[in-house]
Tab-separated table of C-alpha atoms in Angstrom:
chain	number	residue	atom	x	y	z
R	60	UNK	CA	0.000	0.000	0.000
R	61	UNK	CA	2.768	2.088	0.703
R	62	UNK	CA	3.750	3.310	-2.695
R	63	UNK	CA	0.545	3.627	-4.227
R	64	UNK	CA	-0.260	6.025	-1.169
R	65	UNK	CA	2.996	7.927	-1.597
R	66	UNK	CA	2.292	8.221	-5.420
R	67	UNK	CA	-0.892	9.447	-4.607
R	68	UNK	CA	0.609	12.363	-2.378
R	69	UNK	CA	3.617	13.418	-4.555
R	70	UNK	CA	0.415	13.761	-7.458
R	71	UNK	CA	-1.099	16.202	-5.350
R	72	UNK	CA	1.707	17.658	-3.833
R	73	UNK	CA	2.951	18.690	-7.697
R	74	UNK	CA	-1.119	20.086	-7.987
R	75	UNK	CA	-2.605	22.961	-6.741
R	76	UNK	CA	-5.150	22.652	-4.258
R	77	UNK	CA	-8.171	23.910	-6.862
R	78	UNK	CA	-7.303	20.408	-8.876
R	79	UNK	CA	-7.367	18.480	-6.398
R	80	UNK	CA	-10.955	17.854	-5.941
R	81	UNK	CA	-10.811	16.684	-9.928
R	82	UNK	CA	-8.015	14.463	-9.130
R	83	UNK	CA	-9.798	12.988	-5.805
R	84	UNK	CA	-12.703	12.636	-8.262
R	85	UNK	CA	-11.084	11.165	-11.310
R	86	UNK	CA	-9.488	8.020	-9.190
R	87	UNK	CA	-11.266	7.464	-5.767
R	88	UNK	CA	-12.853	4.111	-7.537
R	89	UNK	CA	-16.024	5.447	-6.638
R	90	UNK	CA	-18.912	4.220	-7.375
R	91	UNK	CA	-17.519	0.359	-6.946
R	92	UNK	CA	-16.740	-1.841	-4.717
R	93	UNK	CA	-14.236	-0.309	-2.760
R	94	UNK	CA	-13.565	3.297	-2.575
R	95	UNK	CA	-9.327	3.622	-2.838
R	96	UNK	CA	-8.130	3.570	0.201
R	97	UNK	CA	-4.540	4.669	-0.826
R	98	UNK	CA	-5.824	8.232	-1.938
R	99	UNK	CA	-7.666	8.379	1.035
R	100	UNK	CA	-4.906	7.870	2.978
R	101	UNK	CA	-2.520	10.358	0.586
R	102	UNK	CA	-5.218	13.146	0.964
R	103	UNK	CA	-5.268	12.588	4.713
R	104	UNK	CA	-1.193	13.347	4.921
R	105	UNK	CA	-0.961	16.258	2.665
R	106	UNK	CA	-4.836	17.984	3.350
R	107	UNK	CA	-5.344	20.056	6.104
R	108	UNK	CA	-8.031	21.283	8.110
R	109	UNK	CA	-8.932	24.022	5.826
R	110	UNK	CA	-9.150	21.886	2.778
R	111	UNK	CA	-11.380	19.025	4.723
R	112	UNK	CA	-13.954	21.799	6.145
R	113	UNK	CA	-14.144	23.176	2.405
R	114	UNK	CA	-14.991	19.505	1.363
R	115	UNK	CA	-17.589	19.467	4.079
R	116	UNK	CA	-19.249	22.926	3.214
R	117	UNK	CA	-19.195	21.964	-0.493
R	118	UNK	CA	-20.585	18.189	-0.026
R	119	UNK	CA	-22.241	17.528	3.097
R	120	UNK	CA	-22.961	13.887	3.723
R	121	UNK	CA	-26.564	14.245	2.225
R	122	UNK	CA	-25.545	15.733	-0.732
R	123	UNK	CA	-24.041	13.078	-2.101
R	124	UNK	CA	-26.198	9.389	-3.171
R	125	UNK	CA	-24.656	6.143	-2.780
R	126	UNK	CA	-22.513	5.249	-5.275
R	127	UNK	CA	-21.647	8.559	-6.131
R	128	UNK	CA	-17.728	9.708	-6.520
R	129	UNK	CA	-19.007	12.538	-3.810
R	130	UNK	CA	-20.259	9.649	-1.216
């Protein structure tokens, strides 16, 4: 898991934040089977409060259905 998370960081670490909700889009294997857990854990390293309380105000857990790339 390791360097598919630390791929996934030095992506958005060469990004600027506005892409990064495409790119968190584009490959969080949503909707499937399993959401990827190695972006997940990538955003979680490089984000910071800021960014996840923009996420929240844009996309609060209502807003988005199941099996939606927002869920």
């Amino acid at each position: 898991m390791g360097s598919a998370v630390e791929a996934h960081k030095a992506a958005l670490q060469r990004m600027s934040r506005d892409s990064w909700r495409e790119y968190l889009l584009a490959n969080s294997g949503l909707p499937g089977p399993r959401g990827n857990l190695e972006l997940a854990a990538a955003v979680a390293d490089v984000g910071d409060e800021a960014f996840f309380l923009e996420l929240l105000d844009e996309n609060p857990p209502d807003a988005a259905p199941v099996n939606d790339p927002r869920e």
